XYZ file of C-alpha atoms in Angstrom:
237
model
C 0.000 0.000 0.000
C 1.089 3.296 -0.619
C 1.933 6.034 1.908
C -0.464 8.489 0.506
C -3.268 5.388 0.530
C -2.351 4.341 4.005
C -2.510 7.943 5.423
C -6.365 8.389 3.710
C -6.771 4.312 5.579
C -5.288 6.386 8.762
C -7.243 9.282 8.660
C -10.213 7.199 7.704
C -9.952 5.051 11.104
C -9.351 8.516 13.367
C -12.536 9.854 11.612
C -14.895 7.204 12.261
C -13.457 6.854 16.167
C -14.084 10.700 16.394
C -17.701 10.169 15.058
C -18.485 7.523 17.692
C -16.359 8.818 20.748
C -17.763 12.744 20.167
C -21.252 10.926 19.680
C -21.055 8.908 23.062
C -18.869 11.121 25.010
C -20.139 14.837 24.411
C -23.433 15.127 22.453
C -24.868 11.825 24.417
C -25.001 13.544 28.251
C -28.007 15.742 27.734
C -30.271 13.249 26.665
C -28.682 10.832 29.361
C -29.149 13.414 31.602
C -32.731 14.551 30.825
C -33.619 10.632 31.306
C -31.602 10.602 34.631
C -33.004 13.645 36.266
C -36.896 11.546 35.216
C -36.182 8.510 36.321
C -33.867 9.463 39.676
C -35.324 12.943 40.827
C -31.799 14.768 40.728
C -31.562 18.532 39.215
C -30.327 19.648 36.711
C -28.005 21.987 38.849
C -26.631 18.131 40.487
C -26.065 16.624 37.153
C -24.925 19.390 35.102
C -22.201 20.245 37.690
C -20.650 16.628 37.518
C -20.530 17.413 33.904
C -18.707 20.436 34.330
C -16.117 18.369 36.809
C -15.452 16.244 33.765
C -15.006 19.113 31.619
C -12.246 20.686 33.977
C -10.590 17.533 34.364
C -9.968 17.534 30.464
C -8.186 20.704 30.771
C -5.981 19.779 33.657
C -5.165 16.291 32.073
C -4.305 18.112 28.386
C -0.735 18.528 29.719
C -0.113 14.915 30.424
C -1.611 13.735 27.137
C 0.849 16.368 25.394
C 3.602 15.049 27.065
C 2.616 11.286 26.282
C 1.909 11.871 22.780
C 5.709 14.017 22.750
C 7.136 10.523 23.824
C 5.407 8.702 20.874
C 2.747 6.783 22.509
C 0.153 9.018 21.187
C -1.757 5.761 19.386
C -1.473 3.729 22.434
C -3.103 6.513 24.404
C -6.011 6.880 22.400
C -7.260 3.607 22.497
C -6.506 3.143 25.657
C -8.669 6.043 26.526
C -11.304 4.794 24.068
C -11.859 1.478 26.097
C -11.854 2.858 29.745
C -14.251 5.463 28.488
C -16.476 2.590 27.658
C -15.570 0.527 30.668
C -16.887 3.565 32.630
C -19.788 4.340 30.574
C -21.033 1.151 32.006
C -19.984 1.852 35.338
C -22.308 4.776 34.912
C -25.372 2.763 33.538
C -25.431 1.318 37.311
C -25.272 4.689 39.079
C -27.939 5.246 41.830
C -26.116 7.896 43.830
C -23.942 11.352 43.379
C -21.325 10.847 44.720
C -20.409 7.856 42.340
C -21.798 9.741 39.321
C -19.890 12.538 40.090
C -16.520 10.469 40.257
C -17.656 8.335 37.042
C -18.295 11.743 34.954
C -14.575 13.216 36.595
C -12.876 9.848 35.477
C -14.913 10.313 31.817
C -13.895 13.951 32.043
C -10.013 13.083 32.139
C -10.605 9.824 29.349
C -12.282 12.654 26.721
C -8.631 14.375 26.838
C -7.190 11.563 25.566
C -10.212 10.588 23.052
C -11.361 13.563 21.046
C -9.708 15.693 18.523
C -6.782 17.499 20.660
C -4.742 14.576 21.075
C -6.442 13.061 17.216
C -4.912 16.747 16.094
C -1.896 15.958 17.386
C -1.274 12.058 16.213
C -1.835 13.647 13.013
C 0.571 15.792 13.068
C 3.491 13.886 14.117
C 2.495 10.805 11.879
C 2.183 13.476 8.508
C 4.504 16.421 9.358
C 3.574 20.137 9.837
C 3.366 20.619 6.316
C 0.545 18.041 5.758
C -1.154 18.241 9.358
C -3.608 20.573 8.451
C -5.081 18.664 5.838
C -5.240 15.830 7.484
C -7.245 17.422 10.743
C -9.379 19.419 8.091
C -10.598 16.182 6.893
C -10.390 14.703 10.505
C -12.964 17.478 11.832
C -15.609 17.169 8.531
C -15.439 13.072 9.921
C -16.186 14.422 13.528
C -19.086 16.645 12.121
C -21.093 14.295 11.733
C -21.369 12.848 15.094
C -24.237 15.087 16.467
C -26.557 13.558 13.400
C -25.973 10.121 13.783
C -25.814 9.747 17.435
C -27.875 11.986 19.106
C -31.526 9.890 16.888
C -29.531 6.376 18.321
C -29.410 7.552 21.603
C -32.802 8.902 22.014
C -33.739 5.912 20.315
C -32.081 3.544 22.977
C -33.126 5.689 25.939
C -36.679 5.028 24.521
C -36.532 1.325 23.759
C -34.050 0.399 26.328
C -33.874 3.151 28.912
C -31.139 5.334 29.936
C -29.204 2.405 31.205
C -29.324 0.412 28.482
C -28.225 3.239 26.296
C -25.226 3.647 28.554
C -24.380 -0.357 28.251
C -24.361 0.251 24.424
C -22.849 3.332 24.122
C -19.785 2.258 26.010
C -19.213 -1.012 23.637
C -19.061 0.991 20.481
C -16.045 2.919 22.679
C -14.716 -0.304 23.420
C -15.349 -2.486 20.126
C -15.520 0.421 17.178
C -12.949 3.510 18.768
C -10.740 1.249 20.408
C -10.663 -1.824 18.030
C -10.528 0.860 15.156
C -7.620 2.530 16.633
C -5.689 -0.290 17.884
C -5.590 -1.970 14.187
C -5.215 0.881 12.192
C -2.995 2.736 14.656
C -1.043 0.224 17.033
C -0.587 -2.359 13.644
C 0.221 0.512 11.577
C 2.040 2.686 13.185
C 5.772 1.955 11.172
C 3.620 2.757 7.896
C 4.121 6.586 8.008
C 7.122 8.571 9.149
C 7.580 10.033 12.558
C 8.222 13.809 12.786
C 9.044 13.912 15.666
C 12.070 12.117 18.346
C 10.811 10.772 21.356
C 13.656 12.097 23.402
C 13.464 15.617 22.255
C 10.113 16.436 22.794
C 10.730 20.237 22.332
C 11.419 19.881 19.162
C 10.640 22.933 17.173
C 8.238 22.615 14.594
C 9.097 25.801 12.498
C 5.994 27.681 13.831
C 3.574 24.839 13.783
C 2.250 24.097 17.095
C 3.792 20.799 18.086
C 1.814 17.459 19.569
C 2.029 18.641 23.389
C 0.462 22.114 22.047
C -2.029 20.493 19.666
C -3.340 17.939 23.013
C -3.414 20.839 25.163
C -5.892 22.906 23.990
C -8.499 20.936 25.579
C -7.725 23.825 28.457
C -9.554 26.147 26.752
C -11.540 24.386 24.448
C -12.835 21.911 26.800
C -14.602 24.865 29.027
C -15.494 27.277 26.334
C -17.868 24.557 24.181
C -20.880 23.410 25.756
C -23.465 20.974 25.448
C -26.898 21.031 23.252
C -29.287 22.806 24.705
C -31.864 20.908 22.742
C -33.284 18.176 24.852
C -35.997 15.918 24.398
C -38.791 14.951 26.180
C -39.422 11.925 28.426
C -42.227 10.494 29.968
């Protein structure tokens, strides 16, 4: 295979990983929320805030990412991420108090800085170069676009037919099965197919005015807080 065709394969596998953790990870807690606060009485105040936890994790674990994906075990990372997400995604489907849905959503909070596009952004980079990164996460973020219209209909779907604990069960095998399995064969098996731009022992590197991987992962700091959920919920009865 050719290193142009097994950068599109590479690119390809990050997309449809970003589709499904974006799907189950971000745009999936309002609905899973709105069926919560039904079901269990809590407010939205309580639920929201454990959200917000999470999010604040992200930023404080952005550094440690960087400096991970610096050392070269960027693809490792990610799909190790990918599966403990899902591992606690169930955890979460047999929640009954705070306190342990507060800790689930801080340990899902610190797994999303290591499974969305910050540390994707900066895989790509180091496996393409600075002169082809930005192609690469162009194409990586029209992939990710599209996770708000195909899982936000599943989930209310599941909610509806299985409740929001059954939703939860599912949502965290497609991290386990599609992001992780996806990343660990196209990534892990893959990984002598491209160049590396980058040393592991000289993380510092200069990139010639590109924003290098540890800069790339840690703009979950910023990004992480400023974005916020879909306001749009649904109904349940």
């Amino acid at each position: 295979m050719s290193e142009k065709a097994g950068t599109g394969w590479f690119i390809s596998a990050l997309g449809a990983a970003q589709i499904c953790s974006w799907g189950t990870l971000f745009y999936g807690f309002p609905l899973i929320a709105e069926a919560m606060r039904a079901d269990l009485g809590w407010s939205k105040t309580e639920l929201y805030g454990a959200a917000t936890l999470g999010m604040v994790l992200a930023g404080l674990a952005a550094y440690p990412v960087g400096a991970a994906i610096d050392r070269g075990h960027g693809r490792l990372l990610m799909t190790g991420a990918s599966v403990v997400a899902g591992l606690f995604l169930a955890a979460w489907s047999r929640v009954d108090s705070l306190p342990a849905y507060y800790l689930i959503l801080a340990f899902l909070g610190c797994m999303q800085a290591g499974a969305l596009y910050e540390p994707a952004f900066a895989v790509i980079a180091r496996r393409v170069g600075p002169e082809r990164a930005r192609k690469g996460i162009t194409t990586l973020t029209l992939w990710g676009g599209f996770a708000s219209t195909v899982f936000i209909p599943v989930i209310q779907y599941l909610i509806e037919t299985q409740g929001w604990r059954g939703a939860l069960l599912v949502m965290g095998a497609v991290n386990v099965i599609v992001c992780g399995g996806s990343m660990r064969w196209r990534l892990i098996l893959r990984r002598t197919a491209g160049p590396c731009w980058l040393s592991p022992v000289s993380p510092r590197r200069s990139w010639g005015g590109q924003p290098s991987p540890r800069r790339c992962a840690s703009r979950p700091i910023g990004g992480s807080l400023s974005r916020g959920f879909p306001t749009r919920q649904p109904s349940h009865r």
